Short mmCIF file of C-alpha atoms in Angstrom, two decimals:
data_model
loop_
_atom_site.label_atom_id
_atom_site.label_comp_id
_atom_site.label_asym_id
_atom_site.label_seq_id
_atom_site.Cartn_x
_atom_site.Cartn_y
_atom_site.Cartn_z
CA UNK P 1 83.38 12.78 46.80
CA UNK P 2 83.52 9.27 46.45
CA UNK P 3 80.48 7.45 44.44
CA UNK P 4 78.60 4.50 45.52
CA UNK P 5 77.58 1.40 43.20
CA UNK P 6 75.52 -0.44 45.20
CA UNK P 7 77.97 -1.62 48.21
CA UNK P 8 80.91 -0.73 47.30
CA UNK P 9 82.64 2.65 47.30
CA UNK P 10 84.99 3.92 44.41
CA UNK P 11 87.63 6.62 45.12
CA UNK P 12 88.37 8.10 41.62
CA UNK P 13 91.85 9.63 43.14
CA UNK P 14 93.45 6.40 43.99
CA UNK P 15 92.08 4.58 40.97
CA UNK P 16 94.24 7.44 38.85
CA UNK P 17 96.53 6.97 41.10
CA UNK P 18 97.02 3.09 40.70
CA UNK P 19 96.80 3.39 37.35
CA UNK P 20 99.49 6.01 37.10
CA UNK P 21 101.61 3.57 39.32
CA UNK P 22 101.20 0.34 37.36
CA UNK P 23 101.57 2.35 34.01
CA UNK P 24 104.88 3.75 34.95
CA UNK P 25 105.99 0.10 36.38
CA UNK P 26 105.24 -2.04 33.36
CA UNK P 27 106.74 1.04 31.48
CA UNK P 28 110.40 0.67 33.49
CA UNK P 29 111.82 -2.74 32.17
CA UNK P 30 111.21 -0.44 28.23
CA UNK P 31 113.18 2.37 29.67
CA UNK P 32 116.19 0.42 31.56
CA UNK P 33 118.79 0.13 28.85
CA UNK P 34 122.15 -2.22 29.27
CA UNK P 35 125.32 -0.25 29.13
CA UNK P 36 127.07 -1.00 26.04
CA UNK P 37 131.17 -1.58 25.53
CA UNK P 38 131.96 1.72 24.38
CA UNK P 39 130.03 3.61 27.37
CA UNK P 40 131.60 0.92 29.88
CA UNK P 41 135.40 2.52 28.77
CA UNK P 42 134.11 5.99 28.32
CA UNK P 43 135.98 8.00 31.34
CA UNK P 44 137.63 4.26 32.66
CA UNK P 45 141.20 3.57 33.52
CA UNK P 46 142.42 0.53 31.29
CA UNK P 47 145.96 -1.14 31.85
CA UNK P 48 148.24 -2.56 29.63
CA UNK P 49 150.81 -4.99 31.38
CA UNK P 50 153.98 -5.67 29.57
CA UNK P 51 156.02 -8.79 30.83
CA UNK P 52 159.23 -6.71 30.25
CA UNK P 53 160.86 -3.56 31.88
CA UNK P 54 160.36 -0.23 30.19
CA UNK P 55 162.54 0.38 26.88
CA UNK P 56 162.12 -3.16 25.39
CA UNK P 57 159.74 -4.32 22.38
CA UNK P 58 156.92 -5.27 24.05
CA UNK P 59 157.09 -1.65 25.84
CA UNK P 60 157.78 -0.06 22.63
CA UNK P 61 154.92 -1.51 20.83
CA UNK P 62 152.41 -0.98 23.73
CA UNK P 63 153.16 2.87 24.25
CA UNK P 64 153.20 3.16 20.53
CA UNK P 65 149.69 2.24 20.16
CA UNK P 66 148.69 3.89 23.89
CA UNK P 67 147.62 7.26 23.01
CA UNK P 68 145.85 6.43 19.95
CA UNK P 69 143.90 4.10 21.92
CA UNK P 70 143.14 6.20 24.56
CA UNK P 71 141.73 8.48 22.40
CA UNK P 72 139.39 5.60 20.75
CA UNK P 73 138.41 4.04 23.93
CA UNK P 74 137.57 7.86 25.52
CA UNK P 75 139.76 6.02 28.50
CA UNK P 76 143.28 6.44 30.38
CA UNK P 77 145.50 4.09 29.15
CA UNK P 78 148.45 2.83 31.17
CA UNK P 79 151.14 0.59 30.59
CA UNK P 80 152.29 -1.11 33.66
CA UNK P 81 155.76 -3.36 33.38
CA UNK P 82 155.93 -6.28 35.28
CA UNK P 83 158.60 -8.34 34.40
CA UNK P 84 159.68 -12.17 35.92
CA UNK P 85 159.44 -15.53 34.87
CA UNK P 86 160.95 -14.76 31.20
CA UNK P 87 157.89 -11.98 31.03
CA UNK P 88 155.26 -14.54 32.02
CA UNK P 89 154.45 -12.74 35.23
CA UNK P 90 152.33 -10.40 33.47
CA UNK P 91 150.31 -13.25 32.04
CA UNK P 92 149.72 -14.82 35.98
CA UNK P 93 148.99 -11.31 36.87
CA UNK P 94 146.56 -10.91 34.32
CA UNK P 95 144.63 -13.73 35.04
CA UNK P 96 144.25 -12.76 38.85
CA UNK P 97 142.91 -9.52 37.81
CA UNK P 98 139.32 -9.11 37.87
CA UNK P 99 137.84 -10.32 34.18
CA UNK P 100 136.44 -6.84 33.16
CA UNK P 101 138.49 -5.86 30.51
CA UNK P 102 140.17 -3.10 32.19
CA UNK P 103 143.46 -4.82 32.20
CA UNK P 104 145.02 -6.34 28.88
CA UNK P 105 148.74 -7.49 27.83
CA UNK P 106 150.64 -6.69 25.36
CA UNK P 107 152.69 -10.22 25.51
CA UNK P 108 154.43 -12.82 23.42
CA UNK P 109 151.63 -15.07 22.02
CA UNK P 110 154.79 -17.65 21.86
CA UNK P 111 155.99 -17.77 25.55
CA UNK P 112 152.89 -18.31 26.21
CA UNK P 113 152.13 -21.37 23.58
CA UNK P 114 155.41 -22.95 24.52
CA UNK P 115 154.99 -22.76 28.16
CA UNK P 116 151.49 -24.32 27.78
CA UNK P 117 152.97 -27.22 25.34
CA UNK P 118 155.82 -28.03 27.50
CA UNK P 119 153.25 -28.07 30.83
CA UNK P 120 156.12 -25.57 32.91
CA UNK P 121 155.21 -24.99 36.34
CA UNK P 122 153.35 -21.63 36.80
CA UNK P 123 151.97 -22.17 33.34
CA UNK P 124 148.22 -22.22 34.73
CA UNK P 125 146.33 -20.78 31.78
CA UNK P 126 145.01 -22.22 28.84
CA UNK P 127 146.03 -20.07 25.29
CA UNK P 128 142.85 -21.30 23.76
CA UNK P 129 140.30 -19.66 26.61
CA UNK P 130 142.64 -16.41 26.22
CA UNK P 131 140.94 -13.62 24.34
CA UNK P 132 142.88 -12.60 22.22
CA UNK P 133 142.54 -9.02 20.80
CA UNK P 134 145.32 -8.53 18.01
CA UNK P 135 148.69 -9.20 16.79
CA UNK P 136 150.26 -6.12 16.57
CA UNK P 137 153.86 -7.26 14.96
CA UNK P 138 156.01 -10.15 14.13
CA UNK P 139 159.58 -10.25 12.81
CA UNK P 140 162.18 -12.91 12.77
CA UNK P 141 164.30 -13.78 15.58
CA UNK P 142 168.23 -12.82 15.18
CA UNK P 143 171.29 -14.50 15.74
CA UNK P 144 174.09 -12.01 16.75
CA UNK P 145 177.34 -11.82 18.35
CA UNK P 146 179.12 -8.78 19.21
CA UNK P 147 181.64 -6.71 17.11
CA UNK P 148 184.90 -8.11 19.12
CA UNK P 149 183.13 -11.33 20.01
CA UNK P 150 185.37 -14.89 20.04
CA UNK P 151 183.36 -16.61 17.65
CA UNK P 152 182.38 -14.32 14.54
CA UNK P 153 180.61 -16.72 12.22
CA UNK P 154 179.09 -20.04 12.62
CA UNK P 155 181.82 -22.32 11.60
CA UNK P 156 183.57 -20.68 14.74
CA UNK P 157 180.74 -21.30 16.71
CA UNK P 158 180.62 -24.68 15.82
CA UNK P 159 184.28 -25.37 17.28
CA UNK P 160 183.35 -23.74 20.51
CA UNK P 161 182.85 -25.28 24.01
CA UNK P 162 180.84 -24.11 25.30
CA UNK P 163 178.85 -21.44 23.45
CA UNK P 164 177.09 -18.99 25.92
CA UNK P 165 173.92 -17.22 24.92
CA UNK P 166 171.72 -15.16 27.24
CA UNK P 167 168.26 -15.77 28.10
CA UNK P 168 165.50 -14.30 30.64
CA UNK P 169 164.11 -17.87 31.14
CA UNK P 170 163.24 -21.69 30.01
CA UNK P 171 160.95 -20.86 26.93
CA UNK P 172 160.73 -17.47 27.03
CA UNK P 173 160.65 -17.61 23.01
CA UNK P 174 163.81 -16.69 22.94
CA UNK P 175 166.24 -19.32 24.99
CA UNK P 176 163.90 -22.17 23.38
CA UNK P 177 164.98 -20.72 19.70
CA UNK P 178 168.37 -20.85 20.69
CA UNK P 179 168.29 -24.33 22.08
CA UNK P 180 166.61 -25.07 19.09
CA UNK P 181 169.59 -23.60 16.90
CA UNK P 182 171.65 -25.79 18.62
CA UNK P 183 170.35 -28.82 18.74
CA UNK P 184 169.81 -28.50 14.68
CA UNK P 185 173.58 -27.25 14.19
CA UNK P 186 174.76 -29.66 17.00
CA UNK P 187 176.47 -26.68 19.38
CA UNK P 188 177.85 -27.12 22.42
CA UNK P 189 175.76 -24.48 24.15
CA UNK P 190 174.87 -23.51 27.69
CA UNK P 191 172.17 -20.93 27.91
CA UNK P 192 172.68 -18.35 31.10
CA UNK P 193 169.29 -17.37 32.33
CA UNK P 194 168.45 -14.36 34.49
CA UNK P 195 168.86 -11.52 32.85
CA UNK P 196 165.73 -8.88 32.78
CA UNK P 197 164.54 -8.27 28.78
CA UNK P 198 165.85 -7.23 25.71
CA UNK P 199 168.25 -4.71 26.87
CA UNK P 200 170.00 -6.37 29.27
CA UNK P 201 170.73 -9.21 27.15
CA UNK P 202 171.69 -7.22 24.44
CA UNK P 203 174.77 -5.35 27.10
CA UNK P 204 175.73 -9.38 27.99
CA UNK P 205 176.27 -10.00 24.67
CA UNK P 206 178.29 -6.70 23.48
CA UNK P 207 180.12 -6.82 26.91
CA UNK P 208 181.02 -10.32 26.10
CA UNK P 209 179.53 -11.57 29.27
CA UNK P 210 178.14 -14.68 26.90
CA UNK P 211 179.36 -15.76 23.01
CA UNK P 212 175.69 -14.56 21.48
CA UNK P 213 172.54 -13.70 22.02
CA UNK P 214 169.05 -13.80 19.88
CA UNK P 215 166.11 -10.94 19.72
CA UNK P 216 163.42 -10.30 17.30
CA UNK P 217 165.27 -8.67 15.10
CA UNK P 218 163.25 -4.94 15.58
CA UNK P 219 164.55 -5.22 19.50
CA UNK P 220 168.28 -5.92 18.41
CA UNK P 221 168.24 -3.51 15.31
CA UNK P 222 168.86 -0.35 17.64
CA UNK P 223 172.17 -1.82 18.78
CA UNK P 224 173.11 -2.90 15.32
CA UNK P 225 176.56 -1.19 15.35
CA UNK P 226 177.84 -3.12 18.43
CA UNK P 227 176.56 -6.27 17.45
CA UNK P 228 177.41 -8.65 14.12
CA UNK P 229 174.33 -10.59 12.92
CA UNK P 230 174.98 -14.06 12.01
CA UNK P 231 171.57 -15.33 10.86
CA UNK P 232 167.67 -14.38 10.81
CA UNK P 233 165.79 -17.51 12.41
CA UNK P 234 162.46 -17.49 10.42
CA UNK P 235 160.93 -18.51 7.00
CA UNK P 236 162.31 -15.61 5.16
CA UNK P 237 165.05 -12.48 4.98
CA UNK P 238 164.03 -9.42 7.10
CA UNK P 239 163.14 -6.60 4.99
CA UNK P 240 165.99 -4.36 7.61
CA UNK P 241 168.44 -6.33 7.11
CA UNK P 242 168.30 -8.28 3.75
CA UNK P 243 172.13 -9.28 3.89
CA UNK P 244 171.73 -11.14 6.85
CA UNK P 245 170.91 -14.86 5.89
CA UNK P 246 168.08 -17.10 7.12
CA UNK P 247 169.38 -20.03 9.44
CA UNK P 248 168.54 -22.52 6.30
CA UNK P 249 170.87 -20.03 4.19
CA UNK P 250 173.60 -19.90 6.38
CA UNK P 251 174.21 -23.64 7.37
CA UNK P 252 173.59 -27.18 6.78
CA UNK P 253 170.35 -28.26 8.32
CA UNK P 254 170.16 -32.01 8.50
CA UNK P 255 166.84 -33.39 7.40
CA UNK P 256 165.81 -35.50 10.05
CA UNK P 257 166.00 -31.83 12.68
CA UNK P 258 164.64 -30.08 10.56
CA UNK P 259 160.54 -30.62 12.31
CA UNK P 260 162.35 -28.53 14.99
CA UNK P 261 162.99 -25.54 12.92
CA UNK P 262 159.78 -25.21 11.25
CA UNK P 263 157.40 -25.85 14.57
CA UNK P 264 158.77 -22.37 16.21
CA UNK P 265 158.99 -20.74 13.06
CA UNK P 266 155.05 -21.59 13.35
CA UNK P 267 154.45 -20.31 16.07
CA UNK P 268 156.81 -17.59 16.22
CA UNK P 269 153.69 -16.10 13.50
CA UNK P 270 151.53 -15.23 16.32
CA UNK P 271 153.98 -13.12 18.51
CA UNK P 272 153.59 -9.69 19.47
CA UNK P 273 149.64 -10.13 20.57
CA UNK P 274 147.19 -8.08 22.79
CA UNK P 275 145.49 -10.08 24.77
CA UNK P 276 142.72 -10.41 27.54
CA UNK P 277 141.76 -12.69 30.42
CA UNK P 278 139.11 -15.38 29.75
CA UNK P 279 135.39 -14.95 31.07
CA UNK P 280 135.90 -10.98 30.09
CA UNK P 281 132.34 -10.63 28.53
CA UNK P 282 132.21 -11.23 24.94
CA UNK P 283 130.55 -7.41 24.11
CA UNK P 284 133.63 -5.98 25.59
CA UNK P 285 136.00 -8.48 23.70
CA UNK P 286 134.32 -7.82 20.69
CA UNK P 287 134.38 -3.74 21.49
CA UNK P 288 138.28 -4.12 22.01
CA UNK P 289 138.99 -6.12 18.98
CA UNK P 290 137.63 -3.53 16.94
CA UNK P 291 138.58 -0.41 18.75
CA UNK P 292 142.09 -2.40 17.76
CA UNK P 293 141.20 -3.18 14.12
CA UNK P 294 141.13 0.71 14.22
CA UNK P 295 144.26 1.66 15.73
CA UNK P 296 146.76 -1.12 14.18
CA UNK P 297 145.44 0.18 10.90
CA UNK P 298 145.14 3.85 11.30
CA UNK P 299 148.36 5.24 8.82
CA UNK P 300 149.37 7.82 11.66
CA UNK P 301 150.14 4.76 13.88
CA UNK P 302 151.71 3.26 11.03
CA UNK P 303 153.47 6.22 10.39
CA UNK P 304 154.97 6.24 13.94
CA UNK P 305 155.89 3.10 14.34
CA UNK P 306 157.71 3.25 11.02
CA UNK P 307 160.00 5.76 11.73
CA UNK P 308 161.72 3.63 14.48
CA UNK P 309 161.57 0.34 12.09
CA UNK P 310 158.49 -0.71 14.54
CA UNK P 311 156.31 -1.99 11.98
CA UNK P 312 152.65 -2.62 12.79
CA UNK P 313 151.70 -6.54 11.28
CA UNK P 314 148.01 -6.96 12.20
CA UNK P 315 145.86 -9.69 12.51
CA UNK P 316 142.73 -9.76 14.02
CA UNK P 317 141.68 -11.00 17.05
CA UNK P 318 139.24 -13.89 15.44
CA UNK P 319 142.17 -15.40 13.09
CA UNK P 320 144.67 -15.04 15.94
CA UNK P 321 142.41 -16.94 18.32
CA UNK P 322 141.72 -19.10 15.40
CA UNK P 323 146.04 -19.47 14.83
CA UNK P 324 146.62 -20.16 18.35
CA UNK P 325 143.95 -22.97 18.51
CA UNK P 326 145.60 -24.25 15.53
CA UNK P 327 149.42 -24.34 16.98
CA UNK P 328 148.29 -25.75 19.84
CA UNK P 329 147.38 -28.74 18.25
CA UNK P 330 150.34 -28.78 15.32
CA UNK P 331 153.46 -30.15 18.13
CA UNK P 332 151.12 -33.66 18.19
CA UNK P 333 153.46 -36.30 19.51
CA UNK P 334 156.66 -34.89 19.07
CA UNK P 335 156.41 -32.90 22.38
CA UNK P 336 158.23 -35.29 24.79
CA UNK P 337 161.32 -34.64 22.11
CA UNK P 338 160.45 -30.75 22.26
CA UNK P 339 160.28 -30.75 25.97
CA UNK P 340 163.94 -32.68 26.25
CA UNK P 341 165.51 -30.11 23.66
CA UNK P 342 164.24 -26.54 25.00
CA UNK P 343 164.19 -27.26 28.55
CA UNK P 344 166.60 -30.02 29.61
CA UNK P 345 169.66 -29.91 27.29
CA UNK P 346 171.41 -26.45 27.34
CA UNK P 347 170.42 -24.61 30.81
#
């Protein structure tokens, strides 16, 4: 029954009651607990776009690492191939996606520099908001013709007029390397644009559709017995193929070109890259970068990549964010002369 103190009545029930209430409400806020990274991809479906159609490097390298991630990540992993604008429609898809984390590229960190620098149309993003996750590979570009080409070496290619190459697209890291070749060796070239990736331009150049063609050297190594490699563009030999001279090696480079040469060769280093959109939130970024630090360095990755000469080269996802800041800034105020070479002389 309820007890009176003077006027005022006290119900015992709904003062344990209240108490109970208020107890278990200041209690709540303790017990809530924010989801963390890794139980955000537990059980989720995560995409990997790939600006290329299935079979060519980017592909390669992003179902190489796929299952090993998948496992890491407790997720489905997919890799979804959207290929266009000289594999830059992944990026534009990317960045329409919603910023969760749930989609990521495996892209070329050097379209997407280049495009940025030379301020193409579509180019909306910004490489230094990116997140990036990893570089996953680099190798040198390579200059090849095919075994029954017209022009065998580079002196013969210097005679010829025009020289055809194929291309996907303006600065699609590989048609602004070969306008680069040329303008340093003074060739007469006309880069044909259109075709889809890697393999396709491979067939134009064995076919003898065009004169040459260029590749990183790991996506034209598989059709080394139809084609003839004239020259590795980057700073050293390729461990594959150490007969096969550097450009420097191989010809002449006049002194006053030679800013052209080493500015890709810059920022052909950051390459084969993982990347996500910007405003993904930083605990999942960090999550990914080292659920990546994981898988680019576990040996049976390694080991798998290795037996089809798809070597992993990691770098982490701070020093390639850090690498990209710092190429964006190294073209300084020769890009009007950048801009005229790779995108209005040779197409």
């Amino acid at each position: 029954m309820p007890q009176v103190h003077g006027k005022r009545m006290i119900d015992r029930r709904r003062v344990t009651a209240g108490t109970a209430a208020l107890a278990a409400s200041l209690a709540a806020p303790r017990l809530a607990r924010a989801e963390t990274a890794a139980e955000f991809y537990r059980g989720k479906t995560v995409r990997i776009l790939v600006g290329s159609p299935p079979g060519g490097g980017y592909d390669i390298y992003a179902r190489l690492v796929t299952p090993a991630l998948a496992a890491k990540l407790g997720a489905t992993v997919l890799v979804e191939n959207k290929d266009g604008n000289g594999g830059l429609a992944a990026l534009a898809t990317l960045l329409v996606r919603p910023a969760d984390g749930l989609t990521i590229m495996n892209g070329s960190a050097e379209a997407a520099i280049i495009s940025q620098m030379l301020a193409r149309p579509g180019a909306i993003w910004d490489v230094t908001k990116l997140n990036w996750l990893a570089k996953m590979a680099s190798a040198p570009k390579l200059w090849f013709v095919g075994k029954d080409a017209r022009y065998q070496s580079i002196a013969a290619a210097l005679q010829a007029d025009p020289l055809t190459w194929s291309a996907t697209g303006p600065a699609d890291d590989i048609s602004d390397v070969q306008a680069t070749i040329s303008y340093v060796l003074g060739l007469k070239s006309k880069i044909v644009a259109g075709y889809r990736g890697s393999g396709d331009m491979s067939l134009a150049v064995i076919r003898n559709e065009v004169d040459c063609g260029l590749l990183s050297a790991d996506s034209a190594l598989p059709h080394i017995g139809e084609i003839k490699p004239l020259a590795a563009f980057g700073a050293k030999r390729w461990s594959h193929l150490p007969e096969v001279p550097t450009l420097s090696e191989a010809a002449a480079l006049p002194a006053d070109k030679t800013w052209i040469v080493t500015l890709p060769e810059q920022i052909g280093e950051a390459q084969r890259a993982m990347v996500a959109a910007p405003d993904v939130p930083a605990d999942r970024v960090d999550y990914l970068r080292g659920v990546f630090a994981e898988v680019l360095t576990d040996p049976a990755v390694l080991e798998e990549g290795a037996k089809t000469n798809r070597e992993i080269d990691y770098m982490s996802g701070a020093d390639l964010q850090r690498l990209v800041g710092d190429l964006m800034r190294a073209a300084g105020p020769r890009l009007p002369e950048f801009h005229k070479i790779v995108l209005d002389t040779y197409f």
